[in-house]
């Protein structure tokens, strides 16, 4: 166990921390849109199927590995066999890069929290769009035109990294206390928004667009691919986070039940987020005299353009503006510090370094890399890097986990270990899912992404930009992972 590594104060703290890591901005700005796009209420069928055949089995796998090996991802894989250590470092490399831009998005939310006090973003949708992309980001006309670094985003980035460092200052000991606020507060705000949203004129028209089932969509393979993508990405799998978090648990801990609780809580939060988003979109569509389909958005556009326009039309708009961006901040901080803690735990496990020095070094390096995303072209680069880290990096890690632990390790022994202290016990069907079903699903997702990239560059960006922000970053992570594996660990 690494120098300064701590344990969770309680099972509740662990569950809240893992849920907080899983629940992120994607639950707010991605799941509702994906559900709407791929069959509405009918999408829940493939989504839940994917959750139970890929999401939960992988969560149990990562919990079991981290807890049994009592180590973060690199050391855990090294204890399976030394030559597999690089897989853990590759996972942490992907986590680190994601943290670099995730903190920047948190900085946007911090700025917009301030803007909500005066509704500085303007009144109409056109004004909020111009404010976010033009005034705030200073978005350039192309990715090749870098533009200038925006000081207000940098200041917010400094604030976010101070908050992240404070949250992981003493590892699980600090996190155990922080999560009671950073997980429960956004849930409370989400419930407030749901109640308010359901009482708005036009709300049920919005919900109709969100949940009206189109069962014919179930015959479309693209829908099933979207379901597996959503179930996988929304649980922080493949980051090394859950492996590290499980390593902080006491020896006699319920792994299987915890995995079910965390995965189902994440799914429930995503579903409720859809109710919040589409009830308010229904209200906004009514105010604008448009169809709900004409105001639907996802990603940053929903959070920083559409929602400010909606907030303008709400009674007590400043209050709801503050609550909304406070919710985004607290959702983001859990994911950000979990990624940081995973990287920190991996380094400390191998070289027995001081936690505070490791955390400060991670934050400093990530801050300077994050400056790239604070430029006028930063959103373009963020878009490319995010796509490649998620659709290649994380899928590769999860696929390797299944192959290595399923075929080059005693998976049955791992299943029995998971069951040892668990209220819910998994049968041999879990072995089949890990060895066959889950890797096949991941392989299909990876193959589809590779084919798409062969056909054309992502979002029609220049090929050189796709290479620099995507393929080169993945290659750099892989090379770094191999180099770190070769470095000798510290001896106790």
Short mmCIF file of C-alpha atoms in Angstrom, two decimals:
data_model
loop_
_atom_site.label_atom_id
_atom_site.label_comp_id
_atom_site.label_asym_id
_atom_site.label_seq_id
_atom_site.Cartn_x
_atom_site.Cartn_y
_atom_site.Cartn_z
CA UNK A 1 0.00 0.00 0.00
CA UNK A 2 1.34 3.43 -0.96
CA UNK A 3 2.75 5.88 1.52
CA UNK A 4 -0.01 7.86 3.20
CA UNK A 5 -2.79 5.71 1.74
CA UNK A 6 -5.93 5.79 3.86
CA UNK A 7 -9.21 3.91 4.18
CA UNK A 8 -12.83 4.98 3.87
CA UNK A 9 -14.46 6.22 7.05
CA UNK A 10 -17.49 4.05 6.32
CA UNK A 11 -19.24 2.00 3.66
CA UNK A 12 -21.57 4.95 3.07
CA UNK A 13 -18.62 7.22 2.31
CA UNK A 14 -17.27 4.70 -0.21
CA UNK A 15 -20.63 4.31 -1.94
CA UNK A 16 -21.16 8.08 -2.10
CA UNK A 17 -17.64 8.62 -3.47
CA UNK A 18 -18.08 5.93 -6.14
CA UNK A 19 -21.53 7.26 -7.07
CA UNK A 20 -20.12 10.79 -7.20
CA UNK A 21 -17.37 9.63 -9.54
CA UNK A 22 -19.86 7.82 -11.78
CA UNK A 23 -22.42 10.63 -11.86
CA UNK A 24 -20.98 13.44 -13.90
CA UNK A 25 -21.89 16.10 -16.41
CA UNK A 26 -22.80 13.41 -18.95
CA UNK A 27 -25.79 12.44 -16.83
CA UNK A 28 -27.16 15.96 -17.29
CA UNK A 29 -26.21 16.80 -20.84
CA UNK A 30 -25.79 13.46 -22.62
CA UNK A 31 -28.18 10.78 -21.36
CA UNK A 32 -31.44 12.76 -21.88
CA UNK A 33 -30.47 13.61 -25.46
CA UNK A 34 -29.36 10.04 -26.28
CA UNK A 35 -32.58 8.64 -24.81
CA UNK A 36 -34.66 11.12 -26.85
CA UNK A 37 -32.70 10.42 -30.03
CA UNK A 38 -32.78 6.62 -29.84
CA UNK A 39 -36.37 5.64 -29.16
CA UNK A 40 -37.40 7.64 -26.10
CA UNK A 41 -38.80 5.35 -23.41
CA UNK A 42 -37.96 2.32 -25.56
CA UNK A 43 -34.25 3.20 -25.23
CA UNK A 44 -34.43 2.26 -21.57
CA UNK A 45 -34.75 -1.40 -22.59
CA UNK A 46 -31.36 -1.68 -24.38
CA UNK A 47 -29.82 0.69 -21.84
CA UNK A 48 -30.80 -1.48 -18.87
CA UNK A 49 -29.76 -4.59 -20.79
CA UNK A 50 -26.36 -3.01 -21.43
CA UNK A 51 -26.11 -1.93 -17.79
CA UNK A 52 -26.65 -5.48 -16.52
CA UNK A 53 -24.49 -7.22 -19.15
CA UNK A 54 -21.58 -4.77 -19.28
CA UNK A 55 -21.74 -1.97 -16.70
CA UNK A 56 -22.40 -3.92 -13.51
CA UNK A 57 -20.15 -6.92 -14.43
CA UNK A 58 -17.24 -4.57 -15.18
CA UNK A 59 -17.83 -2.67 -11.94
CA UNK A 60 -17.69 -5.95 -9.99
CA UNK A 61 -14.53 -6.90 -11.89
CA UNK A 62 -12.75 -3.62 -11.06
CA UNK A 63 -13.88 -3.70 -7.42
CA UNK A 64 -12.68 -7.29 -7.05
CA UNK A 65 -9.29 -6.60 -8.63
CA UNK A 66 -8.59 -3.48 -6.58
CA UNK A 67 -9.76 -5.01 -3.31
CA UNK A 68 -8.05 -8.39 -3.74
CA UNK A 69 -4.73 -6.88 -4.80
CA UNK A 70 -5.10 -4.06 -2.24
CA UNK A 71 -3.63 -1.61 -4.74
CA UNK A 72 -4.35 0.99 -7.39
CA UNK A 73 -4.55 0.00 -11.07
CA UNK A 74 -0.84 -0.32 -12.05
CA UNK A 75 0.21 -2.34 -9.00
CA UNK A 76 -3.00 -4.38 -9.13
CA UNK A 77 -2.24 -5.48 -12.70
CA UNK A 78 1.42 -6.01 -11.82
CA UNK A 79 0.30 -8.44 -9.09
CA UNK A 80 -1.66 -10.34 -11.72
CA UNK A 81 1.56 -10.48 -13.75
CA UNK A 82 4.32 -7.90 -14.02
CA UNK A 83 4.00 -7.55 -17.79
CA UNK A 84 0.40 -6.33 -17.40
CA UNK A 85 1.31 -3.35 -15.21
CA UNK A 86 1.29 -1.04 -18.24
CA UNK A 87 -2.48 -1.53 -18.60
CA UNK A 88 -2.95 0.18 -15.24
CA UNK A 89 -0.68 3.05 -16.24
CA UNK A 90 -2.48 3.40 -19.56
CA UNK A 91 -5.80 3.69 -17.66
CA UNK A 92 -4.34 6.35 -15.38
CA UNK A 93 -2.87 8.20 -18.38
CA UNK A 94 -6.33 8.43 -19.93
CA UNK A 95 -7.72 9.56 -16.56
CA UNK A 96 -5.06 12.25 -16.26
CA UNK A 97 -5.75 13.71 -19.70
CA UNK A 98 -9.49 13.73 -19.03
CA UNK A 99 -8.88 15.55 -15.74
CA UNK A 100 -6.92 18.24 -17.60
CA UNK A 101 -9.98 19.35 -19.58
CA UNK A 102 -12.63 18.34 -17.07
CA UNK A 103 -11.25 20.95 -14.67
CA UNK A 104 -11.58 23.55 -17.45
CA UNK A 105 -15.28 22.70 -17.89
CA UNK A 106 -15.66 23.10 -14.13
CA UNK A 107 -14.07 26.52 -14.59
CA UNK A 108 -16.76 27.41 -17.12
CA UNK A 109 -19.42 26.40 -14.59
CA UNK A 110 -17.72 28.49 -11.88
CA UNK A 111 -17.79 31.55 -14.16
CA UNK A 112 -21.42 30.97 -15.08
CA UNK A 113 -22.29 30.65 -11.40
CA UNK A 114 -21.07 34.23 -11.07
CA UNK A 115 -22.87 35.31 -14.26
CA UNK A 116 -26.15 33.91 -12.95
CA UNK A 117 -26.19 36.55 -10.20
CA UNK A 118 -26.79 39.24 -12.84
CA UNK A 119 -27.97 37.12 -15.81
CA UNK A 120 -25.01 38.57 -17.67
CA UNK A 121 -25.44 36.09 -20.52
CA UNK A 122 -28.34 38.03 -22.07
CA UNK A 123 -32.01 37.27 -22.58
CA UNK A 124 -32.66 35.41 -25.84
CA UNK A 125 -31.18 32.13 -27.09
CA UNK A 126 -29.23 34.05 -29.73
CA UNK A 127 -27.74 36.26 -26.99
CA UNK A 128 -26.79 33.34 -24.72
CA UNK A 129 -25.21 31.55 -27.68
CA UNK A 130 -23.15 34.59 -28.66
CA UNK A 131 -22.21 35.18 -25.03
CA UNK A 132 -20.89 31.65 -24.46
CA UNK A 133 -19.12 31.02 -27.75
CA UNK A 134 -18.15 34.61 -28.54
CA UNK A 135 -17.79 36.77 -25.44
CA UNK A 136 -16.83 34.06 -22.95
CA UNK A 137 -14.84 31.43 -24.90
CA UNK A 138 -13.74 33.76 -27.68
CA UNK A 139 -14.14 30.77 -30.00
CA UNK A 140 -12.05 31.19 -33.12
CA UNK A 141 -13.24 30.43 -36.64
CA UNK A 142 -11.13 27.27 -36.90
CA UNK A 143 -9.00 24.90 -34.85
CA UNK A 144 -5.89 26.19 -36.63
CA UNK A 145 -6.48 29.69 -35.26
CA UNK A 146 -5.50 29.34 -31.60
CA UNK A 147 -6.59 32.76 -30.38
CA UNK A 148 -5.67 34.07 -26.95
CA UNK A 149 -5.90 32.51 -23.49
CA UNK A 150 -8.92 33.79 -21.57
CA UNK A 151 -7.88 35.09 -18.16
CA UNK A 152 -11.29 34.57 -16.53
CA UNK A 153 -11.23 30.90 -17.47
CA UNK A 154 -7.67 30.53 -16.14
CA UNK A 155 -8.62 32.12 -12.81
CA UNK A 156 -11.55 29.74 -12.49
CA UNK A 157 -9.24 26.85 -13.41
CA UNK A 158 -6.91 27.82 -10.54
CA UNK A 159 -9.91 27.87 -8.18
CA UNK A 160 -11.05 24.42 -9.37
CA UNK A 161 -7.63 22.86 -8.88
CA UNK A 162 -7.38 24.29 -5.38
CA UNK A 163 -10.79 22.73 -4.66
CA UNK A 164 -9.73 19.38 -6.17
CA UNK A 165 -6.50 19.34 -4.13
CA UNK A 166 -8.36 20.21 -0.94
CA UNK A 167 -10.75 17.32 -1.61
CA UNK A 168 -7.98 14.71 -1.93
CA UNK A 169 -5.44 16.26 0.45
CA UNK A 170 -5.47 13.25 2.79
CA UNK A 171 -6.86 10.74 0.32
CA UNK A 172 -9.91 8.68 1.23
CA UNK A 173 -9.95 10.29 4.67
CA UNK A 174 -10.68 13.73 3.16
CA UNK A 175 -12.86 12.41 0.35
CA UNK A 176 -15.00 10.53 2.93
CA UNK A 177 -16.02 13.89 4.40
CA UNK A 178 -16.29 15.91 1.18
CA UNK A 179 -18.68 13.53 -0.61
CA UNK A 180 -21.47 14.06 1.90
CA UNK A 181 -21.76 17.57 0.45
CA UNK A 182 -20.63 17.15 -3.16
CA UNK A 183 -22.87 14.13 -3.82
CA UNK A 184 -25.93 14.88 -1.71
CA UNK A 185 -26.12 18.58 -2.65
CA UNK A 186 -26.49 18.05 -6.44
CA UNK A 187 -29.07 15.34 -5.79
CA UNK A 188 -31.06 17.78 -3.65
CA UNK A 189 -30.79 20.47 -6.33
CA UNK A 190 -31.81 17.95 -9.01
CA UNK A 191 -34.96 17.11 -7.04
CA UNK A 192 -35.75 20.83 -6.68
CA UNK A 193 -35.39 21.26 -10.45
CA UNK A 194 -37.51 18.20 -11.14
CA UNK A 195 -40.36 19.46 -8.93
CA UNK A 196 -40.12 22.93 -10.44
CA UNK A 197 -39.85 21.56 -13.97
CA UNK A 198 -42.94 19.36 -13.64
CA UNK A 199 -45.01 22.37 -12.51
CA UNK A 200 -44.06 24.50 -15.53
CA UNK A 201 -46.46 25.09 -18.46
CA UNK A 202 -45.47 22.82 -21.38
CA UNK A 203 -43.54 20.44 -19.13
CA UNK A 204 -45.50 17.33 -20.12
CA UNK A 205 -45.08 18.11 -23.80
CA UNK A 206 -41.35 18.01 -23.18
CA UNK A 207 -41.64 14.73 -21.29
CA UNK A 208 -43.65 13.30 -24.17
CA UNK A 209 -40.69 13.92 -26.49
CA UNK A 210 -38.34 12.40 -23.90
CA UNK A 211 -40.24 9.21 -23.05
CA UNK A 212 -42.65 8.35 -25.87
CA UNK A 213 -41.46 4.85 -26.79
CA UNK A 214 -40.51 4.01 -30.35
CA UNK A 215 -40.17 0.24 -30.16
CA UNK A 216 -39.19 0.01 -33.81
CA UNK A 217 -35.88 1.60 -32.77
CA UNK A 218 -35.00 -1.63 -30.96
CA UNK A 219 -34.38 -3.24 -34.36
CA UNK A 220 -31.66 -0.67 -35.09
CA UNK A 221 -28.15 -1.83 -34.17
CA UNK A 222 -27.08 1.80 -33.77
CA UNK A 223 -29.51 2.10 -30.83
CA UNK A 224 -27.96 -0.87 -29.07
CA UNK A 225 -24.47 0.52 -29.69
CA UNK A 226 -25.60 3.85 -28.18
CA UNK A 227 -27.03 2.00 -25.16
CA UNK A 228 -23.78 0.13 -24.49
CA UNK A 229 -21.79 3.32 -25.01
CA UNK A 230 -23.93 5.20 -22.48
CA UNK A 231 -23.94 2.38 -19.91
CA UNK A 232 -20.15 2.02 -20.14
CA UNK A 233 -19.10 5.68 -20.19
CA UNK A 234 -21.39 6.85 -17.41
CA UNK A 235 -19.87 4.59 -14.72
CA UNK A 236 -16.21 5.76 -14.67
CA UNK A 237 -15.09 2.31 -15.84
CA UNK A 238 -11.67 1.94 -17.44
CA UNK A 239 -10.28 4.97 -15.58
CA UNK A 240 -8.63 3.03 -12.75
CA UNK A 241 -10.82 4.98 -10.33
CA UNK A 242 -12.96 2.07 -9.12
CA UNK A 243 -9.88 -0.14 -8.73
CA UNK A 244 -8.25 2.49 -6.50
CA UNK A 245 -11.44 3.21 -4.55
CA UNK A 246 -11.97 -0.51 -3.85
CA UNK A 247 -8.39 -0.81 -2.59
CA UNK A 248 -9.25 1.64 0.21
CA UNK A 249 -12.02 -0.64 1.53
CA UNK A 250 -11.61 -2.78 4.68
CA UNK A 251 -10.84 -6.45 4.03
CA UNK A 252 -14.35 -7.70 4.83
CA UNK A 253 -16.38 -5.59 2.42
CA UNK A 254 -19.43 -6.29 0.30
CA UNK A 255 -18.26 -5.79 -3.30
CA UNK A 256 -21.14 -7.13 -5.37
CA UNK A 257 -23.94 -5.33 -3.54
CA UNK A 258 -21.97 -2.09 -3.63
CA UNK A 259 -21.54 -2.44 -7.40
CA UNK A 260 -25.28 -2.89 -7.92
CA UNK A 261 -26.12 0.09 -5.67
CA UNK A 262 -23.67 2.40 -7.44
CA UNK A 263 -24.65 1.40 -10.98
CA UNK A 264 -28.38 1.61 -10.32
CA UNK A 265 -27.98 4.97 -8.54
CA UNK A 266 -26.12 6.32 -11.57
CA UNK A 267 -28.84 5.06 -13.94
CA UNK A 268 -31.59 6.54 -11.76
CA UNK A 269 -29.82 9.90 -11.66
CA UNK A 270 -29.48 9.92 -15.45
CA UNK A 271 -33.20 9.15 -15.83
CA UNK A 272 -34.24 11.89 -13.38
CA UNK A 273 -31.90 14.30 -15.17
CA UNK A 274 -33.86 13.60 -18.33
CA UNK A 275 -37.09 14.55 -16.58
CA UNK A 276 -35.48 17.81 -15.42
CA UNK A 277 -34.04 18.65 -18.83
CA UNK A 278 -37.07 17.82 -20.96
CA UNK A 279 -39.68 19.31 -18.63
CA UNK A 280 -37.83 22.63 -18.79
CA UNK A 281 -37.25 22.26 -22.54
CA UNK A 282 -41.01 21.78 -22.93
CA UNK A 283 -41.57 25.02 -20.99
CA UNK A 284 -38.98 26.86 -23.07
CA UNK A 285 -40.44 25.58 -26.35
CA UNK A 286 -43.87 26.86 -25.29
CA UNK A 287 -42.42 30.27 -24.41
CA UNK A 288 -40.65 30.49 -27.77
CA UNK A 289 -43.56 29.11 -29.79
CA UNK A 290 -41.45 26.24 -31.12
CA UNK A 291 -41.62 22.46 -31.12
CA UNK A 292 -39.59 20.70 -28.43
CA UNK A 293 -37.54 19.03 -31.15
CA UNK A 294 -36.36 22.48 -32.28
CA UNK A 295 -34.86 23.39 -28.90
CA UNK A 296 -33.29 20.04 -27.96
CA UNK A 297 -29.53 20.17 -27.43
CA UNK A 298 -26.79 18.14 -25.77
CA UNK A 299 -23.29 18.70 -24.46
CA UNK A 300 -21.94 22.12 -23.47
CA UNK A 301 -24.54 23.77 -25.72
CA UNK A 302 -27.31 22.51 -23.45
CA UNK A 303 -25.64 23.57 -20.20
CA UNK A 304 -24.15 26.90 -21.23
CA UNK A 305 -26.46 28.12 -24.02
CA UNK A 306 -29.92 26.53 -23.85
CA UNK A 307 -30.22 26.37 -20.07
CA UNK A 308 -29.26 30.02 -19.47
CA UNK A 309 -31.98 30.98 -21.98
CA UNK A 310 -34.46 28.77 -20.09
CA UNK A 311 -33.38 30.20 -16.73
CA UNK A 312 -34.15 33.69 -18.02
CA UNK A 313 -37.79 32.70 -18.49
CA UNK A 314 -38.18 31.14 -15.03
CA UNK A 315 -39.57 33.01 -12.02
CA UNK A 316 -36.73 33.68 -9.54
CA UNK A 317 -34.34 33.22 -12.46
CA UNK A 318 -31.22 34.30 -10.57
CA UNK A 319 -31.87 31.74 -7.82
CA UNK A 320 -32.37 28.92 -10.33
CA UNK A 321 -29.29 30.06 -12.23
CA UNK A 322 -27.17 29.81 -9.09
CA UNK A 323 -28.64 26.40 -8.22
CA UNK A 324 -28.12 25.02 -11.72
CA UNK A 325 -24.45 25.97 -12.03
CA UNK A 326 -23.77 25.01 -8.42
CA UNK A 327 -25.17 21.59 -9.36
CA UNK A 328 -22.84 21.37 -12.37
CA UNK A 329 -19.86 22.34 -10.21
CA UNK A 330 -20.57 19.77 -7.52
CA UNK A 331 -21.26 17.07 -10.11
CA UNK A 332 -17.95 17.90 -11.76
CA UNK A 333 -15.81 18.04 -8.63
CA UNK A 334 -16.53 14.42 -7.64
CA UNK A 335 -15.48 13.13 -11.05
CA UNK A 336 -12.42 15.39 -11.12
CA UNK A 337 -11.03 14.48 -7.72
CA UNK A 338 -11.75 10.77 -8.25
CA UNK A 339 -9.61 10.83 -11.40
CA UNK A 340 -6.88 12.72 -9.54
CA UNK A 341 -7.00 10.29 -6.62
CA UNK A 342 -6.72 7.30 -8.97
CA UNK A 343 -3.54 8.71 -10.57
CA UNK A 344 -2.12 9.72 -7.18
CA UNK A 345 -2.77 6.28 -5.66
CA UNK A 346 -1.04 4.56 -8.57
CA UNK A 347 2.10 6.66 -8.18
CA UNK A 348 2.19 6.31 -4.39
CA UNK A 349 1.71 2.54 -4.55
CA UNK A 350 4.79 2.10 -6.70
CA UNK A 351 7.21 4.73 -5.42
CA UNK A 352 6.00 5.37 -1.83
CA UNK A 353 6.06 9.13 -2.35
CA UNK A 354 4.40 11.78 -0.21
CA UNK A 355 0.70 12.20 -1.01
CA UNK A 356 0.85 15.98 -0.87
CA UNK A 357 3.85 16.18 -3.22
CA UNK A 358 2.24 13.78 -5.68
CA UNK A 359 -1.10 15.59 -5.66
CA UNK A 360 0.53 18.99 -6.09
CA UNK A 361 2.66 17.70 -8.98
CA UNK A 362 -0.40 16.18 -10.71
CA UNK A 363 -2.37 19.41 -10.27
CA UNK A 364 0.49 21.61 -11.54
CA UNK A 365 1.09 19.55 -14.69
CA UNK A 366 -2.64 19.21 -15.38
CA UNK A 367 -3.13 22.95 -14.90
CA UNK A 368 -0.52 23.85 -17.52
CA UNK A 369 -1.88 21.30 -19.99
CA UNK A 370 -5.36 22.69 -19.28
CA UNK A 371 -4.26 26.10 -20.57
CA UNK A 372 -4.55 24.65 -24.09
CA UNK A 373 -8.31 24.40 -23.52
CA UNK A 374 -8.46 27.99 -22.25
CA UNK A 375 -7.52 29.38 -25.68
CA UNK A 376 -9.91 30.60 -28.34
CA UNK A 377 -9.63 27.22 -30.10
CA UNK A 378 -9.81 25.34 -26.80
CA UNK A 379 -13.32 23.98 -27.33
CA UNK A 380 -12.26 22.36 -30.62
CA UNK A 381 -9.27 20.66 -28.99
CA UNK A 382 -11.37 19.61 -26.01
CA UNK A 383 -13.88 18.02 -28.38
CA UNK A 384 -11.23 15.94 -30.18
CA UNK A 385 -9.33 14.86 -27.07
CA UNK A 386 -12.56 13.93 -25.27
CA UNK A 387 -13.71 11.80 -28.20
CA UNK A 388 -10.47 9.85 -28.42
CA UNK A 389 -10.01 9.39 -24.67
CA UNK A 390 -13.54 8.04 -24.29
CA UNK A 391 -14.12 6.15 -27.53
CA UNK A 392 -10.63 4.67 -27.78
CA UNK A 393 -8.74 5.01 -24.50
CA UNK A 394 -11.38 3.79 -22.05
CA UNK A 395 -12.72 1.07 -24.33
CA UNK A 396 -9.20 -0.30 -24.88
CA UNK A 397 -8.61 -0.41 -21.11
CA UNK A 398 -11.89 -2.20 -20.38
CA UNK A 399 -11.32 -4.65 -23.25
CA UNK A 400 -7.84 -5.47 -21.94
CA UNK A 401 -9.24 -5.93 -18.44
CA UNK A 402 -11.69 -8.52 -19.71
CA UNK A 403 -9.09 -10.36 -21.81
CA UNK A 404 -6.31 -10.41 -19.21
CA UNK A 405 -8.48 -11.24 -16.19
CA UNK A 406 -10.80 -13.50 -18.17
CA UNK A 407 -8.21 -15.61 -20.00
CA UNK A 408 -4.82 -15.11 -18.32
CA UNK A 409 -5.91 -15.11 -14.69
CA UNK A 410 -8.15 -17.31 -12.57
CA UNK A 411 -11.46 -15.48 -13.15
CA UNK A 412 -13.35 -18.08 -11.12
CA UNK A 413 -11.13 -17.29 -8.13
CA UNK A 414 -11.94 -13.60 -8.57
CA UNK A 415 -15.67 -14.37 -8.68
CA UNK A 416 -15.46 -16.37 -5.48
CA UNK A 417 -13.47 -13.56 -3.88
CA UNK A 418 -16.17 -11.05 -4.82
CA UNK A 419 -18.88 -13.32 -3.40
CA UNK A 420 -17.04 -14.04 -0.13
CA UNK A 421 -18.50 -11.14 1.88
CA UNK A 422 -21.35 -10.07 -0.41
CA UNK A 423 -25.07 -10.21 0.32
CA UNK A 424 -25.76 -10.64 -3.41
CA UNK A 425 -23.69 -13.38 -5.02
CA UNK A 426 -22.90 -13.62 -8.71
CA UNK A 427 -23.07 -16.99 -10.42
CA UNK A 428 -20.95 -18.40 -13.23
CA UNK A 429 -22.99 -16.33 -15.65
CA UNK A 430 -20.70 -13.46 -14.57
CA UNK A 431 -17.69 -15.36 -15.94
CA UNK A 432 -19.49 -15.71 -19.29
CA UNK A 433 -20.26 -11.98 -19.38
CA UNK A 434 -16.66 -11.00 -18.60
CA UNK A 435 -15.08 -13.51 -20.99
CA UNK A 436 -17.50 -13.29 -23.92
CA UNK A 437 -20.41 -10.83 -23.83
CA UNK A 438 -18.70 -7.70 -22.48
CA UNK A 439 -15.52 -7.95 -24.61
CA UNK A 440 -17.62 -8.59 -27.73
CA UNK A 441 -19.74 -5.49 -27.01
CA UNK A 442 -16.61 -3.41 -26.41
CA UNK A 443 -14.96 -4.81 -29.54
CA UNK A 444 -17.99 -3.80 -31.63
CA UNK A 445 -17.89 -0.26 -30.20
CA UNK A 446 -14.15 0.00 -30.84
CA UNK A 447 -14.46 -1.41 -34.37
CA UNK A 448 -17.27 1.02 -35.23
CA UNK A 449 -15.16 3.95 -34.04
CA UNK A 450 -12.12 2.80 -36.03
CA UNK A 451 -14.24 2.40 -39.18
CA UNK A 452 -15.72 5.88 -38.67
CA UNK A 453 -12.26 7.40 -38.31
CA UNK A 454 -11.06 5.62 -41.47
CA UNK A 455 -14.04 6.99 -43.38
CA UNK A 456 -13.41 10.54 -42.25
CA UNK A 457 -11.93 12.77 -39.58
CA UNK A 458 -14.00 13.32 -36.45
CA UNK A 459 -16.51 16.16 -36.96
CA UNK A 460 -14.66 17.05 -40.19
CA UNK A 461 -11.70 18.51 -38.29
CA UNK A 462 -8.45 18.63 -40.31
CA UNK A 463 -6.66 15.30 -40.27
CA UNK A 464 -3.58 16.89 -38.70
CA UNK A 465 -5.67 18.18 -35.79
CA UNK A 466 -7.28 14.77 -35.31
CA UNK A 467 -3.81 13.21 -35.24
CA UNK A 468 -2.39 15.71 -32.73
CA UNK A 469 -5.37 15.77 -30.38
CA UNK A 470 -6.30 12.11 -30.78
CA UNK A 471 -3.90 9.51 -32.12
CA UNK A 472 -0.74 11.23 -30.88
CA UNK A 473 -2.13 11.67 -27.35
CA UNK A 474 -3.10 7.97 -27.23
CA UNK A 475 0.37 7.00 -28.47
CA UNK A 476 2.01 9.27 -25.89
CA UNK A 477 -0.05 7.68 -23.10
CA UNK A 478 0.89 4.17 -24.28
CA UNK A 479 4.62 4.97 -24.49
CA UNK A 480 4.55 6.64 -21.06
CA UNK A 481 2.74 3.61 -19.61
CA UNK A 482 5.45 1.28 -20.91
CA UNK A 483 8.24 3.53 -19.57
CA UNK A 484 6.64 3.77 -16.12
CA UNK A 485 6.29 -0.02 -16.06
CA UNK A 486 10.02 -0.41 -16.65
CA UNK A 487 10.96 1.92 -13.82
CA UNK A 488 11.79 0.09 -10.61
CA UNK A 489 9.42 0.50 -7.70
CA UNK A 490 10.49 1.70 -4.27
CA UNK A 491 11.17 -0.98 -1.68
CA UNK A 492 9.61 -0.86 1.77
#
